Amino acid sequence: MKDLVSKVLKGDPHSIARLITLAENNDPVATSAMKDIHPHTGSAHVIGITGVMGSGKSTLICELTRLFRKQGKTVGIIAIDPTSPFSGGALLGDRVRMTELAMDDGVFIRSMGTHGMLGGLTSAVYDVVEILDASGKDVVIVETVGVGQAEVDVIKIADTTLVIVVPGLGDSIQTLKAGIMEIADIYVVNKADRPGVEQTVAEVESLVDISCSGKEKKIPVLSTVAKQNKGIDELLKEIDKHKKHLEKTKEFEKQRRLRYEAELVEIIRKRLMNFIFDESTFKDKIESLINQISKKQVDPYTAAEEILGKILK
Amino acid sequence: MERKIRVLVAKPGLDGHDRGAKIVARALRDAGMEVIYTGLHQTAEMVVEAAIQEDVDVVGLSLLSGAHMTLFVDVAKLLKKKGMSDVLIVGGGIIPEEDVPKLKKEGISAVFGPGTPCDEISDYIKKKVKR
Ligand SMILES: Nc1nc2c(ncn2[C@@H]2O[C@H](COP(=O)(O)OP(=O)(O)OP(=O)(O)O)[C@@H](O)[C@H]2O)c(=O)[nH]1
Ligand SMILES: [Mg+2]
């Protein structure tokens, strides 16, 4: 196990990949390894990229990564796609757009399913970010599906969050209005080769104006054509600018605290749930309480208090 | 939580159509597996690098004709060389009967011809990947 950690710290791809698998499966080996990993984390710049399905996130990540590589930086990519709620399986297809990075040993790509965490980020993502960070990657990029909770979660993990929208899609602007507006540090209107870019940029900018009124820093809105590598240089400059801004102000510290808070809550939640629902003594108790609830012999609150009482005493 | 079987589905070689591979990829997802789909035009080196990073249990290769048989063998050899010899390798496509034993000897554990029911493939994988 110590061996595994030291190999991860040296950047060995086999060991990184294996530790990620162990973490994804809640293996006790991973838990103890993560304790040794944590002291070696904190230097990677974590970038979150979210946006509607098919907006070009993976293509954009590929182009950004090529620029980071030109600057001599190593990159870890975590590409998250939805787990099917029916089968528990997942079709993880983001690598298709990152073929050009496949043979670069300064790039490590890992695909993950959301694992049905109510549509949110799988809790193992926190571990994977730490593993890639500790393995020496200068930049860690997290791609999430643009539906529901995951995109809100991604800001808790990322130092810099990019929200991708595309022209012509009324819904992508609607999604922004519906709540993910607040999460972006940078907006990207991708597929700017399509008609309606100006209008989309204007719409996003007017939303930014509303949400930024009163704040000293205006959120930038950029347009890109990821497929033709256009506008990526400018995007990279904005990303660097945001990072410098974070470092100059107290924001960086604040952002990291947000991540660790989310991670801590998640670990506790997971442990508690496992404790209650996997422990056989509780299992029987829960079964019988459910029976009693359906027979109206007890109400759900009293039942919950009974279970919690057993843990908290 | 039960550990999910992870499968890399790749389409090595130069010919440009991957309908079959995509159908199999979807079927394996529906059988509860995590399928990493890497797309067309993969070299053996690319397949193996992805298999390492994704820490897969299975590599599934699709090809249209026996002419690409060397690619199968290249992937198998390279996986072994990179210390990934416990990865299950399965192939699909039109492969002449007489080539199958040769492929098996090189470490390709099963070859599924066109029209194989997808259940048969997923059942085979589930049986072979012990956890
Ligand atoms: N016209 C145009 N097409 C693009 C551009 N960027 C990406 N695409 C295409 O859009 C499609 C989806 O691209 P992806 O990079 O897979 O998008 P994604 O957001 O990662 O998709 P999901 O992960 O499935 O949500 C692909 O066919 C890309 O080639 C662009 O700037 N302009
Ligand atoms: Mg993608």
mmCIF file of N, CA and C in Angstrom, chain A residues 13-14 17-22 24-26 83-84 87-96 99-105 107-115 278, chain B residues 1-4 6 8 22 25-26 28-43 45-47 49-56 82-84 86:
data_model
loop_
_atom_site.group_PDB
_atom_site.id
_atom_site.type_symbol
_atom_site.label_atom_id
_atom_site.label_comp_id
_atom_site.label_asym_id
_atom_site.label_seq_id
_atom_site.Cartn_x
_atom_site.Cartn_y
_atom_site.Cartn_z
ATOM 1 N N PRO A 13 1.545 5.838 -14.081
ATOM 2 C CA PRO A 13 0.162 5.748 -14.568
ATOM 3 C C PRO A 13 -0.603 4.516 -14.072
ATOM 4 N N HIS A 14 0.062 3.355 -14.026
ATOM 5 C CA HIS A 14 -0.598 2.145 -13.535
ATOM 6 C C HIS A 14 -1.118 2.346 -12.111
ATOM 7 N N ALA A 17 -3.979 4.858 -11.879
ATOM 8 C CA ALA A 17 -5.216 4.250 -12.365
ATOM 9 C C ALA A 17 -5.787 3.272 -11.343
ATOM 10 N N ARG A 18 -4.912 2.493 -10.720
ATOM 11 C CA ARG A 18 -5.375 1.492 -9.765
ATOM 12 C C ARG A 18 -5.957 2.145 -8.512
ATOM 13 N N LEU A 19 -5.274 3.179 -8.020
ATOM 14 C CA LEU A 19 -5.778 3.856 -6.822
ATOM 15 C C LEU A 19 -7.133 4.519 -7.101
ATOM 16 N N ILE A 20 -7.291 5.047 -8.293
ATOM 17 C CA ILE A 20 -8.585 5.644 -8.652
ATOM 18 C C ILE A 20 -9.685 4.577 -8.604
ATOM 19 N N THR A 21 -9.388 3.403 -9.171
ATOM 20 C CA THR A 21 -10.375 2.322 -9.141
ATOM 21 C C THR A 21 -10.736 1.957 -7.703
ATOM 22 N N LEU A 22 -9.717 1.824 -6.862
ATOM 23 C CA LEU A 22 -9.973 1.471 -5.463
ATOM 24 C C LEU A 22 -10.843 2.528 -4.794
ATOM 25 N N GLU A 24 -12.938 4.565 -6.265
ATOM 26 C CA GLU A 24 -14.289 4.505 -6.821
ATOM 27 C C GLU A 24 -15.112 3.402 -6.180
ATOM 28 N N ASN A 25 -14.419 2.359 -5.741
ATOM 29 C CA ASN A 25 -15.132 1.224 -5.164
ATOM 30 C C ASN A 25 -15.159 1.255 -3.641
ATOM 31 N N ASN A 26 -14.820 2.417 -3.080
ATOM 32 C CA ASN A 26 -14.819 2.571 -1.621
ATOM 33 C C ASN A 26 -14.000 1.500 -0.921
ATOM 34 N N THR A 83 -24.320 7.956 -15.244
ATOM 35 C CA THR A 83 -24.580 6.538 -15.048
ATOM 36 C C THR A 83 -26.054 6.293 -15.327
ATOM 37 N N SER A 84 -26.363 5.209 -16.039
ATOM 38 C CA SER A 84 -27.764 4.905 -16.319
ATOM 39 C C SER A 84 -28.486 4.500 -15.044
ATOM 40 N N SER A 87 -29.686 0.533 -15.467
ATOM 41 C CA SER A 87 -28.784 -0.619 -15.427
ATOM 42 C C SER A 87 -27.619 -0.416 -14.471
ATOM 43 N N GLY A 88 -27.352 0.828 -14.091
ATOM 44 C CA GLY A 88 -26.165 1.093 -13.283
ATOM 45 C C GLY A 88 -24.906 1.149 -14.131
ATOM 46 N N GLY A 89 -25.036 0.868 -15.405
ATOM 47 C CA GLY A 89 -23.891 0.966 -16.312
ATOM 48 C C GLY A 89 -23.752 2.378 -16.854
ATOM 49 N N ALA A 90 -22.706 2.616 -17.631
ATOM 50 C CA ALA A 90 -22.519 3.938 -18.209
ATOM 51 C C ALA A 90 -21.767 3.823 -19.521
ATOM 52 N N LEU A 91 -22.095 4.726 -20.429
ATOM 53 C CA LEU A 91 -21.343 4.813 -21.676
ATOM 54 C C LEU A 91 -20.518 6.087 -21.607
ATOM 55 N N LEU A 92 -19.213 5.917 -21.474
ATOM 56 C CA LEU A 92 -18.329 7.052 -21.239
ATOM 57 C C LEU A 92 -17.605 7.370 -22.545
ATOM 58 N N GLY A 93 -18.022 8.430 -23.225
ATOM 59 C CA GLY A 93 -17.555 8.643 -24.587
ATOM 60 C C GLY A 93 -16.683 9.864 -24.813
ATOM 61 N N ASP A 94 -16.215 10.484 -23.722
ATOM 62 C CA ASP A 94 -15.491 11.744 -23.906
ATOM 63 C C ASP A 94 -14.127 11.578 -24.561
ATOM 64 N N ARG A 95 -13.546 10.383 -24.412
ATOM 65 C CA ARG A 95 -12.227 10.145 -25.007
ATOM 66 C C ARG A 95 -12.222 10.292 -26.525
ATOM 67 N N VAL A 96 -13.387 10.052 -27.126
ATOM 68 C CA VAL A 96 -13.477 10.137 -28.586
ATOM 69 C C VAL A 96 -12.951 11.485 -29.083
ATOM 70 N N THR A 99 -8.660 12.105 -28.701
ATOM 71 C CA THR A 99 -7.747 11.140 -29.298
ATOM 72 C C THR A 99 -6.330 11.686 -29.448
ATOM 73 N N GLU A 100 -6.247 12.975 -29.773
ATOM 74 C CA GLU A 100 -4.917 13.560 -29.998
ATOM 75 C C GLU A 100 -4.039 13.540 -28.755
ATOM 76 N N LEU A 101 -4.668 13.400 -27.582
ATOM 77 C CA LEU A 101 -3.894 13.430 -26.343
ATOM 78 C C LEU A 101 -3.471 12.029 -25.909
ATOM 79 N N ALA A 102 -3.961 11.032 -26.640
ATOM 80 C CA ALA A 102 -3.829 9.644 -26.167
ATOM 81 C C ALA A 102 -2.385 9.209 -25.972
ATOM 82 N N MET A 103 -1.484 9.708 -26.789
ATOM 83 C CA MET A 103 -0.112 9.213 -26.700
ATOM 84 C C MET A 103 0.827 10.153 -25.945
ATOM 85 N N ASP A 104 0.267 11.148 -25.281
ATOM 86 C CA ASP A 104 1.093 12.110 -24.554
ATOM 87 C C ASP A 104 1.213 11.671 -23.098
ATOM 88 N N ASP A 105 2.423 11.339 -22.653
ATOM 89 C CA ASP A 105 2.516 10.828 -21.281
ATOM 90 C C ASP A 105 2.484 11.946 -20.242
ATOM 91 N N VAL A 107 -0.200 13.646 -20.079
ATOM 92 C CA VAL A 107 -1.651 13.784 -19.934
ATOM 93 C C VAL A 107 -2.223 12.469 -19.418
ATOM 94 N N PHE A 108 -3.062 12.560 -18.399
ATOM 95 C CA PHE A 108 -3.728 11.361 -17.873
ATOM 96 C C PHE A 108 -5.236 11.602 -17.914
ATOM 97 N N ILE A 109 -5.947 10.741 -18.647
ATOM 98 C CA ILE A 109 -7.394 10.920 -18.794
ATOM 99 C C ILE A 109 -8.128 9.781 -18.090
ATOM 100 N N ARG A 110 -9.108 10.122 -17.294
ATOM 101 C CA ARG A 110 -9.904 9.090 -16.646
ATOM 102 C C ARG A 110 -11.386 9.402 -16.837
ATOM 103 N N SER A 111 -12.141 8.408 -17.296
ATOM 104 C CA SER A 111 -13.583 8.562 -17.477
ATOM 105 C C SER A 111 -14.306 7.970 -16.277
ATOM 106 N N MET A 112 -15.362 8.636 -15.835
ATOM 107 C CA MET A 112 -16.124 8.146 -14.684
ATOM 108 C C MET A 112 -17.619 8.288 -14.921
ATOM 109 N N GLY A 113 -18.389 7.425 -14.280
ATOM 110 C CA GLY A 113 -19.841 7.576 -14.282
ATOM 111 C C GLY A 113 -20.276 8.366 -13.063
ATOM 112 N N THR A 114 -21.468 8.942 -13.120
ATOM 113 C CA THR A 114 -21.946 9.716 -11.965
ATOM 114 C C THR A 114 -22.405 8.828 -10.811
ATOM 115 N N HIS A 115 -22.550 7.525 -11.072
ATOM 116 C CA HIS A 115 -22.916 6.562 -10.027
ATOM 117 C C HIS A 115 -24.234 6.863 -9.360
ATOM 118 N N ASP A 278 -25.933 -0.706 5.664
ATOM 119 C CA ASP A 278 -25.240 -1.956 5.387
ATOM 120 C C ASP A 278 -25.122 -2.861 6.605
ATOM 121 N N MET B 1 -20.747 -1.393 -2.026
ATOM 122 C CA MET B 1 -21.181 -1.239 -3.415
ATOM 123 C C MET B 1 -20.456 -2.240 -4.304
ATOM 124 N N GLU B 2 -21.212 -2.817 -5.185
ATOM 125 C CA GLU B 2 -20.651 -3.807 -6.097
ATOM 126 C C GLU B 2 -19.731 -3.114 -7.107
ATOM 127 N N ARG B 3 -18.586 -3.729 -7.336
ATOM 128 C CA ARG B 3 -17.643 -3.127 -8.266
ATOM 129 C C ARG B 3 -18.126 -3.328 -9.691
ATOM 130 N N LYS B 4 -18.061 -2.256 -10.454
ATOM 131 C CA LYS B 4 -18.528 -2.332 -11.839
ATOM 132 C C LYS B 4 -17.434 -2.861 -12.753
ATOM 133 N N ARG B 6 -15.367 -2.661 -15.926
ATOM 134 C CA ARG B 6 -15.023 -1.581 -16.862
ATOM 135 C C ARG B 6 -14.488 -2.165 -18.169
ATOM 136 N N LEU B 8 -13.169 -1.299 -22.158
ATOM 137 C CA LEU B 8 -12.773 -0.352 -23.201
ATOM 138 C C LEU B 8 -13.221 -0.904 -24.549
ATOM 139 N N LYS B 22 -20.523 0.574 -31.582
ATOM 140 C CA LYS B 22 -21.408 1.398 -30.756
ATOM 141 C C LYS B 22 -22.579 0.580 -30.215
ATOM 142 N N ALA B 25 -21.256 -1.404 -27.416
ATOM 143 C CA ALA B 25 -20.980 -0.530 -26.274
ATOM 144 C C ALA B 25 -22.258 -0.236 -25.496
ATOM 145 N N ARG B 26 -23.319 0.075 -26.219
ATOM 146 C CA ARG B 26 -24.599 0.367 -25.559
ATOM 147 C C ARG B 26 -25.150 -0.855 -24.850
ATOM 148 N N LEU B 28 -23.505 -3.322 -23.564
ATOM 149 C CA LEU B 28 -22.732 -3.614 -22.359
ATOM 150 C C LEU B 28 -23.100 -2.634 -21.241
ATOM 151 N N ARG B 29 -23.355 -1.374 -21.624
ATOM 152 C CA ARG B 29 -23.851 -0.415 -20.630
ATOM 153 C C ARG B 29 -25.175 -0.922 -20.042
ATOM 154 N N ASP B 30 -26.058 -1.367 -20.918
ATOM 155 C CA ASP B 30 -27.363 -1.836 -20.447
ATOM 156 C C ASP B 30 -27.246 -3.102 -19.607
ATOM 157 N N ALA B 31 -26.108 -3.781 -19.737
ATOM 158 C CA ALA B 31 -25.867 -4.950 -18.889
ATOM 159 C C ALA B 31 -25.172 -4.545 -17.590
ATOM 160 N N GLY B 32 -25.076 -3.225 -17.347
ATOM 161 C CA GLY B 32 -24.567 -2.744 -16.068
ATOM 162 C C GLY B 32 -23.077 -2.448 -16.031
ATOM 163 N N MET B 33 -22.423 -2.440 -17.192
ATOM 164 C CA MET B 33 -20.975 -2.196 -17.200
ATOM 165 C C MET B 33 -20.666 -0.727 -17.495
ATOM 166 N N GLU B 34 -19.464 -0.313 -17.090
ATOM 167 C CA GLU B 34 -18.992 1.007 -17.465
ATOM 168 C C GLU B 34 -18.161 0.849 -18.726
ATOM 169 N N VAL B 35 -18.643 1.433 -19.801
ATOM 170 C CA VAL B 35 -18.006 1.253 -21.098
ATOM 171 C C VAL B 35 -17.289 2.537 -21.502
ATOM 172 N N ILE B 36 -15.998 2.434 -21.712
ATOM 173 C CA ILE B 36 -15.244 3.580 -22.194
ATOM 174 C C ILE B 36 -15.109 3.409 -23.694
ATOM 175 N N TYR B 37 -15.718 4.322 -24.411
ATOM 176 C CA TYR B 37 -15.713 4.219 -25.855
ATOM 177 C C TYR B 37 -14.680 5.191 -26.418
ATOM 178 N N THR B 38 -13.740 4.686 -27.213
ATOM 179 C CA THR B 38 -12.651 5.570 -27.658
ATOM 180 C C THR B 38 -12.745 5.955 -29.126
ATOM 181 N N GLY B 39 -13.654 5.337 -29.845
ATOM 182 C CA GLY B 39 -13.855 5.788 -31.225
ATOM 183 C C GLY B 39 -12.975 5.115 -32.257
ATOM 184 N N LEU B 40 -12.951 5.758 -33.414
ATOM 185 C CA LEU B 40 -12.314 5.176 -34.608
ATOM 186 C C LEU B 40 -10.808 5.388 -34.646
ATOM 187 N N HIS B 41 -10.186 4.701 -35.579
ATOM 188 C CA HIS B 41 -8.788 4.933 -35.961
ATOM 189 C C HIS B 41 -7.810 4.837 -34.798
ATOM 190 N N GLN B 42 -8.003 3.854 -33.953
ATOM 191 C CA GLN B 42 -7.103 3.719 -32.820
ATOM 192 C C GLN B 42 -5.909 2.830 -33.191
ATOM 193 N N THR B 43 -4.723 3.278 -32.823
ATOM 194 C CA THR B 43 -3.571 2.400 -32.966
ATOM 195 C C THR B 43 -3.510 1.486 -31.744
ATOM 196 N N GLU B 45 -1.107 1.168 -29.724
ATOM 197 C CA GLU B 45 -0.523 1.929 -28.615
ATOM 198 C C GLU B 45 -1.592 2.768 -27.913
ATOM 199 N N MET B 46 -2.449 3.385 -28.698
ATOM 200 C CA MET B 46 -3.501 4.222 -28.112
ATOM 201 C C MET B 46 -4.468 3.387 -27.289
ATOM 202 N N VAL B 47 -4.821 2.221 -27.814
ATOM 203 C CA VAL B 47 -5.739 1.339 -27.079
ATOM 204 C C VAL B 47 -5.137 0.956 -25.735
ATOM 205 N N GLU B 49 -2.639 2.458 -23.977
ATOM 206 C CA GLU B 49 -2.531 3.596 -23.052
ATOM 207 C C GLU B 49 -3.871 3.875 -22.375
ATOM 208 N N ALA B 50 -4.933 3.868 -23.172
ATOM 209 C CA ALA B 50 -6.266 4.121 -22.607
ATOM 210 C C ALA B 50 -6.638 3.019 -21.621
ATOM 211 N N ALA B 51 -6.306 1.776 -21.957
ATOM 212 C CA ALA B 51 -6.639 0.660 -21.064
ATOM 213 C C ALA B 51 -5.940 0.816 -19.715
ATOM 214 N N ILE B 52 -4.701 1.316 -19.747
ATOM 215 C CA ILE B 52 -3.958 1.524 -18.500
ATOM 216 C C ILE B 52 -4.618 2.626 -17.672
ATOM 217 N N GLN B 53 -4.834 3.783 -18.303
ATOM 218 C CA GLN B 53 -5.372 4.929 -17.560
ATOM 219 C C GLN B 53 -6.773 4.649 -17.020
ATOM 220 N N GLU B 54 -7.561 3.944 -17.813
ATOM 221 C CA GLU B 54 -8.935 3.678 -17.396
ATOM 222 C C GLU B 54 -9.034 2.447 -16.500
ATOM 223 N N ASP B 55 -7.926 1.744 -16.332
ATOM 224 C CA ASP B 55 -7.868 0.546 -15.486
ATOM 225 C C ASP B 55 -9.018 -0.418 -15.785
ATOM 226 N N VAL B 56 -9.128 -0.778 -17.041
ATOM 227 C CA VAL B 56 -10.259 -1.615 -17.451
ATOM 228 C C VAL B 56 -10.007 -3.092 -17.173
ATOM 229 N N LYS B 82 3.109 -4.295 -21.187
ATOM 230 C CA LYS B 82 2.886 -3.202 -20.235
ATOM 231 C C LYS B 82 2.352 -3.710 -18.893
ATOM 232 N N GLY B 83 2.403 -4.996 -18.681
ATOM 233 C CA GLY B 83 1.990 -5.541 -17.396
ATOM 234 C C GLY B 83 0.489 -5.612 -17.217
ATOM 235 N N MET B 84 -0.231 -5.651 -18.311
ATOM 236 C CA MET B 84 -1.694 -5.708 -18.220
ATOM 237 C C MET B 84 -2.202 -7.069 -18.714
ATOM 238 N N ASP B 86 -3.591 -9.457 -17.274
ATOM 239 C CA ASP B 86 -4.842 -9.999 -16.737
ATOM 240 C C ASP B 86 -6.094 -9.344 -17.346
#
